[in-house]
Short mmCIF file of C-alpha atoms and ligand atoms in Angstrom, two decimals:
data_model
loop_
_atom_site.label_atom_id
_atom_site.label_comp_id
_atom_site.label_asym_id
_atom_site.label_seq_id
_atom_site.Cartn_x
_atom_site.Cartn_y
_atom_site.Cartn_z
CA UNK K 1268 14.33 25.84 2.71
CA UNK K 1269 15.13 24.14 6.01
CA UNK K 1270 12.91 26.59 7.86
CA UNK K 1271 10.08 26.04 5.43
CA UNK K 1272 10.37 22.32 5.91
CA UNK K 1273 10.37 22.74 9.67
CA UNK K 1274 7.24 24.87 9.54
CA UNK K 1275 5.49 22.41 7.27
CA UNK K 1276 6.34 19.57 9.58
CA UNK K 1277 5.08 21.48 12.61
CA UNK K 1278 1.74 22.05 10.95
CA UNK K 1279 1.52 18.37 10.09
CA UNK K 1280 2.43 17.20 13.54
CA UNK K 1281 -0.04 19.46 15.30
CA UNK K 1282 -2.84 17.83 13.41
CA UNK K 1283 -2.08 14.55 15.10
CA UNK K 1284 -2.85 13.83 18.75
CA UNK K 1285 -0.47 12.14 21.18
CA UNK K 1286 2.71 12.30 19.16
CA UNK K 1287 5.42 9.91 20.30
CA UNK K 1288 8.21 11.75 22.11
CA UNK K 1289 11.06 9.84 20.50
CA UNK K 1290 12.21 9.13 16.98
CA UNK K 1291 11.82 5.63 15.65
CA UNK K 1292 15.10 3.70 15.89
CA UNK K 1293 14.06 1.31 13.12
CA UNK K 1294 15.49 1.87 9.65
CA UNK K 1295 12.90 3.32 7.27
CA UNK K 1296 10.80 1.25 4.90
CA UNK K 1297 10.64 2.48 1.29
CA UNK K 1298 8.65 -0.26 -0.32
CA UNK K 1299 6.74 -1.05 -3.49
CA UNK K 1300 4.58 -3.85 -4.80
CA UNK K 1301 5.63 -5.47 -8.08
CA UNK K 1302 2.60 -6.83 -10.00
CA UNK K 1303 3.76 -10.13 -11.45
CA UNK K 1304 1.30 -9.89 -14.37
CA UNK K 1305 3.53 -7.18 -15.88
CA UNK K 1306 6.64 -9.36 -15.72
CA UNK K 1307 7.08 -9.33 -19.52
CA UNK K 1308 7.18 -5.57 -19.91
CA UNK K 1309 8.65 -4.88 -16.48
CA UNK K 1310 11.01 -7.66 -15.34
CA UNK K 1311 12.50 -7.55 -11.80
CA UNK K 1312 15.90 -6.85 -13.36
CA UNK K 1313 14.53 -3.43 -14.43
CA UNK K 1314 13.90 -2.32 -10.84
CA UNK K 1315 16.08 0.55 -9.62
CA UNK K 1316 16.86 -0.85 -6.18
CA UNK K 1317 18.63 2.33 -5.01
CA UNK K 1318 15.16 3.84 -4.51
CA UNK K 1319 13.66 1.10 -2.31
CA UNK K 1320 14.36 -1.05 0.73
CA UNK K 1321 11.70 -3.74 0.24
CA UNK K 1322 10.00 -5.09 -2.89
CA UNK K 1323 6.83 -7.16 -2.69
CA UNK K 1324 6.01 -9.84 -5.24
CA UNK K 1325 2.25 -9.50 -5.90
CA UNK K 1326 0.49 -11.91 -5.52
CA UNK K 1327 0.31 -15.59 -4.57
CA UNK K 1328 -2.81 -17.50 -3.49
CA UNK K 1329 -2.97 -20.78 -1.59
CA UNK K 1330 -4.98 -23.64 -3.10
CA UNK K 1331 -8.62 -23.58 -2.00
CA UNK K 1332 -8.48 -27.36 -1.41
CA UNK K 1333 -5.12 -28.00 0.27
CA UNK K 1334 -4.56 -24.47 1.70
CA UNK K 1335 -0.94 -24.80 0.58
CA UNK K 1336 1.01 -23.03 -2.16
CA UNK K 1337 0.73 -25.59 -4.97
CA UNK K 1338 2.35 -23.37 -7.57
CA UNK K 1339 2.58 -23.93 -11.32
CA UNK K 1340 6.10 -24.40 -12.69
CA UNK K 1341 5.99 -21.03 -14.44
CA UNK K 1342 5.27 -19.27 -11.14
CA UNK K 1343 8.06 -21.17 -9.41
CA UNK K 1344 10.49 -20.08 -12.10
CA UNK K 1345 9.30 -16.50 -11.78
CA UNK K 1346 9.75 -16.50 -8.00
CA UNK K 1347 13.32 -17.78 -8.30
CA UNK K 1348 14.09 -15.19 -10.92
CA UNK K 1349 12.54 -12.43 -8.82
CA UNK K 1350 14.60 -13.08 -5.70
CA UNK K 1351 17.83 -13.94 -7.47
CA UNK K 1352 17.81 -10.88 -9.72
CA UNK K 1353 16.99 -8.57 -6.81
CA UNK K 1354 19.65 -10.13 -4.61
CA UNK K 1355 22.27 -9.58 -7.30
CA UNK K 1356 21.43 -5.87 -7.49
CA UNK K 1357 23.59 -3.18 -5.99
CA UNK K 1358 22.31 -2.09 -3.54
CA UNK K 1359 20.32 -5.21 -2.69
CA UNK K 1360 16.72 -4.98 -1.46
CA UNK K 1361 14.71 -7.25 0.77
CA UNK K 1362 12.01 -9.30 -0.94
CA UNK K 1363 8.63 -10.42 0.37
CA UNK K 1364 5.77 -12.16 -1.34
CA UNK K 1365 2.28 -10.90 -0.82
CA UNK K 1366 -0.62 -13.30 -0.43
CA UNK K 1367 -4.09 -12.33 -1.69
CA UNK K 1368 -4.68 -8.87 -3.17
CA UNK K 1369 -7.76 -6.83 -4.04
CA UNK K 1370 -10.43 -9.07 -5.57
CA UNK K 1371 -8.87 -12.31 -4.30
CA UNK K 1372 -10.98 -14.96 -2.55
CA UNK K 1373 -11.51 -13.43 0.90
CA UNK K 1374 -13.79 -16.30 1.96
CA UNK K 1375 -10.88 -18.66 1.45
CA UNK K 1376 -8.83 -16.66 3.96
CA UNK K 1377 -11.73 -16.84 6.40
CA UNK K 1378 -11.92 -20.62 6.00
CA UNK K 1379 -8.16 -21.06 6.45
CA UNK K 1380 -7.98 -18.72 9.45
CA UNK K 1381 -11.01 -20.17 11.24
CA UNK K 1382 -9.22 -23.07 12.93
CA UNK K 1383 -5.76 -23.85 14.26
CA UNK K 1384 -5.16 -26.87 12.05
CA UNK K 1385 -5.87 -25.20 8.70
CA UNK K 1386 -3.97 -22.11 9.84
CA UNK K 1387 -0.91 -24.25 10.53
CA UNK K 1388 -1.06 -25.97 7.14
CA UNK K 1389 -1.20 -22.60 5.41
CA UNK K 1390 1.48 -21.02 7.60
CA UNK K 1391 3.93 -23.92 7.21
CA UNK K 1392 3.48 -23.86 3.46
CA UNK K 1393 4.01 -20.07 3.32
CA UNK K 1394 7.26 -20.36 5.28
CA UNK K 1395 8.50 -23.28 3.19
CA UNK K 1396 7.73 -21.34 0.02
CA UNK K 1397 9.52 -18.23 1.27
CA UNK K 1398 12.62 -20.20 2.26
CA UNK K 1399 12.65 -22.34 -0.87
CA UNK K 1400 12.64 -19.32 -3.16
CA UNK K 1401 14.88 -17.09 -1.05
CA UNK K 1402 12.40 -14.47 0.18
CA UNK K 1403 13.05 -12.35 3.28
CA UNK K 1404 9.43 -12.18 4.32
CA UNK K 1405 5.70 -12.62 3.85
CA UNK K 1406 2.76 -10.28 3.51
CA UNK K 1407 -0.96 -10.87 3.65
CA UNK K 1408 -3.42 -8.71 1.73
CA UNK K 1409 -6.79 -10.08 2.84
CA UNK K 1410 -9.36 -7.59 1.55
CA UNK K 1411 -11.06 -7.68 3.98
CA UNK K 1412 -12.14 -9.65 7.04
CA UNK K 1413 -15.87 -8.98 6.67
CA UNK K 1414 -17.19 -9.03 10.24
CA UNK K 1415 -16.01 -9.13 13.85
CA UNK K 1416 -15.64 -12.93 13.76
CA UNK K 1417 -13.32 -12.74 10.76
CA UNK K 1418 -11.32 -10.00 12.48
CA UNK K 1419 -10.76 -12.49 15.31
CA UNK K 1420 -9.67 -15.10 12.78
CA UNK K 1421 -7.23 -12.56 11.35
CA UNK K 1422 -5.80 -11.98 14.86
CA UNK K 1423 -5.48 -15.75 15.42
CA UNK K 1424 -3.79 -16.18 12.05
CA UNK K 1425 -1.08 -13.55 12.52
CA UNK K 1426 -0.46 -14.61 16.14
CA UNK K 1427 0.10 -18.23 15.12
CA UNK K 1428 2.11 -17.13 12.07
CA UNK K 1429 4.51 -15.09 14.22
CA UNK K 1430 5.00 -17.97 16.66
CA UNK K 1431 5.79 -20.34 13.81
CA UNK K 1432 8.16 -17.87 12.16
CA UNK K 1433 10.07 -17.37 15.41
CA UNK K 1434 10.27 -21.11 16.03
CA UNK K 1435 11.49 -21.77 12.49
CA UNK K 1436 14.16 -19.07 12.80
CA UNK K 1437 15.43 -20.56 16.05
CA UNK K 1438 15.46 -24.09 14.73
CA UNK K 1439 17.34 -23.15 11.57
CA UNK K 1440 19.49 -20.34 13.09
CA UNK K 1441 18.31 -17.95 10.41
CA UNK K 1442 16.93 -14.44 10.46
CA UNK K 1443 13.20 -14.62 11.18
CA UNK K 1444 11.09 -13.95 8.10
CA UNK K 1445 9.44 -10.54 8.03
CA UNK K 1446 5.67 -10.56 8.40
CA UNK K 1447 3.52 -7.64 7.25
CA UNK K 1448 -0.08 -7.05 6.19
CA UNK K 1449 -1.76 -4.66 3.78
CA UNK K 1450 -4.71 -3.10 5.61
CA UNK K 1451 -7.61 -0.72 5.09
CA UNK K 1452 -6.79 3.00 5.37
CA UNK K 1453 -8.54 3.18 8.77
CA UNK K 1454 -8.38 0.84 11.76
CA UNK K 1455 -12.13 0.41 11.68
CA UNK K 1456 -14.83 0.06 9.05
CA UNK K 1457 -17.71 2.43 9.63
CA UNK K 1458 -19.28 3.07 6.24
CA UNK K 1459 -18.85 -0.19 4.41
CA UNK K 1460 -20.14 -3.61 5.54
CA UNK K 1461 -20.62 -4.53 9.17
CA UNK K 1462 -18.91 -2.11 11.58
CA UNK K 1463 -15.70 -3.81 12.71
CA UNK K 1464 -12.18 -3.03 13.89
CA UNK K 1465 -8.83 -4.55 13.09
CA UNK K 1466 -7.18 -6.38 16.01
CA UNK K 1467 -4.68 -3.66 16.94
CA UNK K 1468 -3.09 -5.57 19.83
CA UNK K 1469 -2.39 -8.69 17.75
CA UNK K 1470 -1.11 -6.53 14.90
CA UNK K 1471 1.26 -4.61 17.21
CA UNK K 1472 2.58 -7.83 18.70
CA UNK K 1473 2.84 -10.08 15.66
CA UNK K 1474 3.53 -7.98 12.58
CA UNK K 1475 6.72 -6.16 11.66
CA UNK K 1476 4.56 -3.44 10.16
CA UNK K 1477 1.30 -2.78 8.33
CA UNK K 1478 1.02 -1.30 4.84
CA UNK K 1479 -1.83 1.16 5.28
CA UNK K 1480 -3.66 1.53 1.96
CA UNK K 1481 -4.13 5.30 1.95
CA UNK K 1482 -5.96 5.43 -1.38
CA UNK K 1483 -9.16 4.55 -3.29
CA UNK K 1484 -11.30 6.94 -1.23
CA UNK K 1485 -13.22 7.78 -4.42
CA UNK K 1486 -13.72 5.93 -7.68
CA UNK K 1487 -16.06 4.47 -10.26
CA UNK K 1488 -18.63 3.55 -7.58
CA UNK K 1489 -19.39 7.26 -7.21
CA UNK K 1490 -19.64 9.09 -10.50
CA UNK K 1491 -21.62 12.06 -9.16
CA UNK K 1492 -18.52 14.09 -8.29
CA UNK K 1493 -14.77 14.23 -8.87
CA UNK K 1494 -12.58 13.26 -5.94
CA UNK K 1495 -9.01 13.21 -4.63
CA UNK K 1496 -8.82 9.43 -4.24
CA UNK K 1497 -5.82 9.59 -1.91
CA UNK K 1498 -6.49 12.93 -0.18
CA UNK K 1499 -4.15 13.59 2.72
CA UNK K 1500 -6.74 15.94 4.22
CA UNK K 1501 -10.47 16.37 3.70
CA UNK K 1502 -12.21 18.97 5.83
CA UNK K 1503 -15.68 17.56 5.07
CA UNK K 1504 -15.42 13.77 5.41
CA UNK K 1505 -13.41 11.01 7.05
CA UNK K 1506 -12.12 9.91 3.66
CA UNK K 1507 -8.54 11.09 4.12
CA UNK K 1508 -5.18 9.60 5.00
CA UNK K 1509 -4.91 11.96 7.95
CA UNK K 1510 -8.12 10.52 9.40
CA UNK K 1511 -7.14 6.92 8.62
CA UNK K 1512 -3.62 7.07 10.04
CA UNK K 1513 -4.85 8.84 13.15
CA UNK K 1514 -7.41 6.07 13.68
CA UNK K 1515 -4.60 3.50 13.58
CA UNK K 1516 -2.62 5.52 16.12
CA UNK K 1517 -5.70 5.85 18.37
CA UNK K 1518 -6.23 2.10 18.12
CA UNK K 1519 -2.78 1.65 19.65
CA UNK K 1520 -0.61 0.51 16.76
CA UNK K 1521 2.88 2.01 17.21
CA UNK K 1522 3.84 4.63 14.61
CA UNK K 1523 7.01 2.65 13.95
CA UNK K 1524 4.80 -0.16 12.60
CA UNK K 1525 2.87 1.98 10.16
CA UNK K 1526 3.91 2.30 6.52
CA UNK K 1527 1.87 4.81 4.51
CA UNK K 1528 0.59 3.78 1.09
CA UNK K 1529 0.92 6.18 -1.83
CA UNK K 1530 -0.74 5.42 -5.19
CA UNK K 1531 1.18 5.63 -8.45
CA UNK K 1532 -2.15 5.92 -10.27
CA UNK K 1533 -4.98 8.39 -10.68
CA UNK K 1534 -8.77 8.26 -11.03
CA UNK K 1535 -10.77 10.03 -13.70
CA UNK K 1536 -14.27 11.42 -14.11
CA UNK K 1537 -16.33 13.06 -16.84
CA UNK K 1538 -17.36 16.52 -15.73
CA UNK K 1539 -20.97 17.60 -15.90
CA UNK K 1540 -19.90 21.11 -16.83
CA UNK K 1541 -16.45 21.74 -18.38
CA UNK K 1542 -16.29 25.07 -16.55
CA UNK K 1543 -16.84 23.57 -13.08
CA UNK K 1544 -13.71 21.53 -12.47
CA UNK K 1545 -12.46 21.58 -8.89
CA UNK K 1546 -12.11 18.63 -6.48
CA UNK K 1547 -15.72 17.61 -5.77
CA UNK K 1548 -17.09 19.15 -8.99
CA UNK K 1549 -20.28 17.53 -10.37
CA UNK K 1550 -19.56 14.57 -12.67
CA UNK K 1551 -21.62 12.23 -14.84
CA UNK K 1552 -19.39 9.16 -15.22
CA UNK K 1553 -15.83 7.90 -15.23
CA UNK K 1554 -13.35 9.58 -17.55
CA UNK K 1555 -10.33 8.40 -19.53
CA UNK K 1556 -8.39 5.26 -18.65
CA UNK K 1557 -9.37 1.71 -17.81
CA UNK K 1558 -12.69 2.12 -15.95
CA UNK K 1559 -11.51 5.49 -14.74
CA UNK K 1560 -8.04 4.40 -13.63
CA UNK K 1561 -4.79 5.67 -15.16
CA UNK K 1562 -1.25 4.85 -14.09
CA UNK K 1563 1.06 7.80 -13.42
CA UNK K 1564 2.72 7.20 -16.81
CA UNK K 1565 -0.69 7.33 -18.49
CA UNK K 1566 -1.63 10.51 -16.62
CA UNK K 1567 1.55 12.16 -17.88
CA UNK K 1568 0.80 11.03 -21.43
CA UNK K 1569 -2.78 12.29 -21.13
CA UNK K 1570 -1.62 15.68 -19.84
CA UNK K 1571 0.96 16.10 -22.59
CA UNK K 1572 -1.20 14.85 -25.43
CA UNK K 1573 -4.32 16.83 -24.56
CA UNK K 1574 -2.51 19.91 -23.17
CA UNK K 1575 -4.75 19.60 -20.12
CA UNK K 1576 -4.67 22.29 -17.45
CA UNK K 1577 -2.81 21.02 -14.36
CA UNK K 1578 -3.76 22.21 -10.87
CA UNK K 1579 -2.17 21.46 -7.51
CA UNK K 1580 -4.78 21.28 -4.76
CA UNK K 1581 -3.12 22.29 -1.52
CA UNK K 1582 -6.22 21.49 0.55
CA UNK K 1583 -6.25 17.76 -0.22
CA UNK K 1584 -2.53 17.52 -1.13
CA UNK K 1585 -3.19 16.16 -4.62
CA UNK K 1586 -2.98 17.16 -8.27
CA UNK K 1587 -5.63 17.13 -10.96
CA UNK K 1588 -5.82 17.96 -14.63
CA UNK K 1589 -8.73 18.69 -16.89
CA UNK K 1590 -9.55 19.39 -20.52
CA UNK K 1591 -13.11 19.88 -21.73
CA UNK K 1592 -15.10 17.37 -19.67
CA UNK K 1593 -12.19 15.00 -18.90
CA UNK K 1594 -10.86 15.22 -15.33
CA UNK K 1595 -8.05 13.21 -13.69
CA UNK K 1596 -7.06 13.32 -10.00
CA UNK K 1597 -3.64 11.90 -9.12
CA UNK K 1598 -0.50 12.22 -7.05
CA UNK K 1599 2.32 14.20 -8.63
CA UNK K 1600 5.88 14.82 -7.40
CA UNK K 1601 4.78 17.57 -5.04
CA UNK K 1602 1.89 15.72 -3.38
CA UNK K 1603 3.98 12.56 -3.07
CA UNK K 1604 6.94 14.30 -1.46
CA UNK K 1605 4.59 16.17 0.87
CA UNK K 1606 3.08 12.84 1.93
CA UNK K 1607 6.53 11.32 2.49
CA UNK K 1608 7.46 14.35 4.65
CA UNK K 1609 4.17 13.93 6.50
CA UNK K 1610 4.94 10.25 7.17
CA UNK K 1611 8.40 11.09 8.47
CA UNK K 1612 7.26 14.10 10.53
CA UNK K 1613 4.77 11.81 12.26
CA UNK K 1614 7.38 9.14 13.01
CA UNK K 1615 5.82 6.54 10.75
CA UNK K 1616 8.08 3.73 9.58
CA UNK K 1617 8.01 4.66 5.92
CA UNK K 1618 5.95 4.54 2.78
CA UNK K 1619 5.05 2.11 0.03
CA UNK K 1620 3.80 2.41 -3.54
CA UNK K 1621 1.11 0.59 -5.45
CA UNK K 1622 2.49 -0.22 -7.91
CA UNK K 1623 6.11 -0.25 -8.99
CA UNK K 1624 5.63 -0.36 -12.76
CA UNK K 1625 3.20 2.60 -12.81
CA UNK K 1626 5.92 5.23 -12.27
CA UNK K 1627 7.37 7.05 -15.28
CA UNK K 1628 10.23 5.36 -17.12
CA UNK K 1629 12.76 7.63 -15.42
CA UNK K 1630 11.45 6.79 -11.92
CA UNK K 1631 10.32 10.38 -11.40
CA UNK K 1632 8.03 9.86 -8.39
CA UNK K 1633 10.06 7.11 -6.71
CA UNK K 1634 13.24 9.19 -6.95
CA UNK K 1635 11.72 12.30 -5.41
CA UNK K 1636 10.01 10.26 -2.69
CA UNK K 1637 13.23 8.55 -1.74
CA UNK K 1638 15.03 11.91 -1.49
CA UNK K 1639 12.20 13.44 0.53
CA UNK K 1640 12.72 10.95 3.35
CA UNK K 1641 15.69 12.46 5.20
CA UNK K 1642 17.75 9.45 6.20
CA UNK K 1643 20.48 11.31 8.06
CA UNK K 1644 18.26 12.38 10.93
CA UNK K 1645 18.59 8.89 12.38
C1 NAG J 1766 -11.69 -23.50 -5.88
O1 NAG J 1766 -11.01 -22.90 -6.98
C2 NAG J 1766 -11.45 -23.39 -8.24
C3 NAG J 1766 -10.54 -22.82 -9.29
O2 NAG J 1766 -10.35 -21.44 -9.17
C4 NAG J 1766 -12.91 -23.02 -8.42
O3 NAG J 1766 -13.37 -23.50 -9.66
C5 NAG J 1766 -13.72 -23.61 -7.27
O4 NAG J 1766 -15.07 -23.19 -7.37
C6 NAG J 1766 -13.17 -23.21 -5.93
N1 NAG J 1766 -13.85 -23.94 -4.87
C7 NAG J 1766 -14.31 -23.33 -3.77
C8 NAG J 1766 -14.95 -24.22 -2.76
O5 NAG J 1766 -14.22 -22.14 -3.57
C1 NAG J 1767 -15.86 10.53 11.31
O1 NAG J 1767 -15.45 9.60 12.28
C2 NAG J 1767 -15.79 9.94 13.61
C3 NAG J 1767 -15.21 8.92 14.55
O2 NAG J 1767 -13.86 8.72 14.31
C4 NAG J 1767 -17.31 10.01 13.73
O3 NAG J 1767 -17.67 10.43 15.03
C5 NAG J 1767 -17.85 11.00 12.70
O4 NAG J 1767 -19.26 10.96 12.72
C6 NAG J 1767 -17.36 10.67 11.31
N1 NAG J 1767 -17.75 11.73 10.41
C7 NAG J 1767 -18.33 11.52 9.24
C8 NAG J 1767 -18.65 12.73 8.42
O5 NAG J 1767 -18.60 10.40 8.83
C1 NAG J 1768 -11.54 20.03 -26.38
O1 NAG J 1768 -12.53 20.75 -27.07
C2 NAG J 1768 -12.05 21.48 -28.18
C3 NAG J 1768 -13.18 22.33 -28.73
O2 NAG J 1768 -14.31 21.53 -29.02
C4 NAG J 1768 -11.51 20.49 -29.21
O3 NAG J 1768 -10.97 21.18 -30.31
C5 NAG J 1768 -10.41 19.66 -28.56
O4 NAG J 1768 -9.96 18.66 -29.46
C6 NAG J 1768 -10.90 19.00 -27.29
N1 NAG J 1768 -9.79 18.34 -26.64
C7 NAG J 1768 -9.90 17.14 -26.06
C8 NAG J 1768 -8.66 16.56 -25.50
O5 NAG J 1768 -10.95 16.53 -26.00
#
């Protein structure tokens, strides 16, 4: 078993260039985002904190007039409850709140980040909000700065944010707040929008780490073929986590500041021909689920109910299941643990899940992932 693991790691590591010679001294990050809109069915008190180090409250947005966090009373109550119930847990976890999210107003971020004065108003309010509700840190999920100018704004924003966080910590003699960002799977955009790169130097200097969104490579925007939406490897395209993470390393972001995203959801398609059902098989539309998206729990239900055939695809490191013309690609225990081993073998800081409540009721994926990261090698 140990030998097998060693061999697997060696194969992984060889696929990367310029591997760091030393192990990261930082404690690992095992994080997950908690979508607040599921708070009724999945309250923070239900979180098994033994499996995580950091939990992100998702999401908050600043006001588009004041640029501050003018929160409704219900949200304030929820934030207090979130941090207090997680702090009372044994073991405790660190809490951050995430600002933005997929589909949030990215032009608002551009407006805020475009000048020093509006940046400061936003930053001060974010810090006040974090302190007031007992959070350990902040996260920005701006999807995405849309051109090179907005990438500069993003650099200015995180640079000023870090300065303000450090000053606040000194003034109040408290631990500085953590500052992270959720980012695109690759350090540069080549196929979508204007070609542009993330500001790697500012990120390395100002953020504690980045949450690299290693998923959504395929989806409802392309219904001509099935796809492994979070493929670790893809021999034919750049749509893979291996490509994306390597681009971040090439850009100069330290491995110890990279946290690899793993989806707790799958994507479905309707096959053109029920007898042609591999990864990349011809398709005619999305399949089961909400616009072709199923949480891991729903994938398990689908597999059990329909008695679908389940296949592990070693090439992409993913699982898929199919029955008649329904096809679902997802991450199972094996692909997830392989990805966690990959992250550790490449000296990344850790991994995170989108999203917490999508795992099975018995925490199947989160438990195996947590075990797959070998803590005692530090
Ligand atoms: C600000 O947000 C409000 C409420 O969501 C919206 O109706 C309005 O159009 C927004 N204004 C701008 C300038 O984006
Ligand atoms: C993949 O990215 C590299 C640069 O990193 C580029 O040279 C190459 O053309 C890309 N390949 C595809 C298939 O898009
Ligand atoms: C698959 O097709 C068979 C034969 O038509 C049918 O009996 C079965 O109910 C179908 N299963 C699903 C899940 O669609």
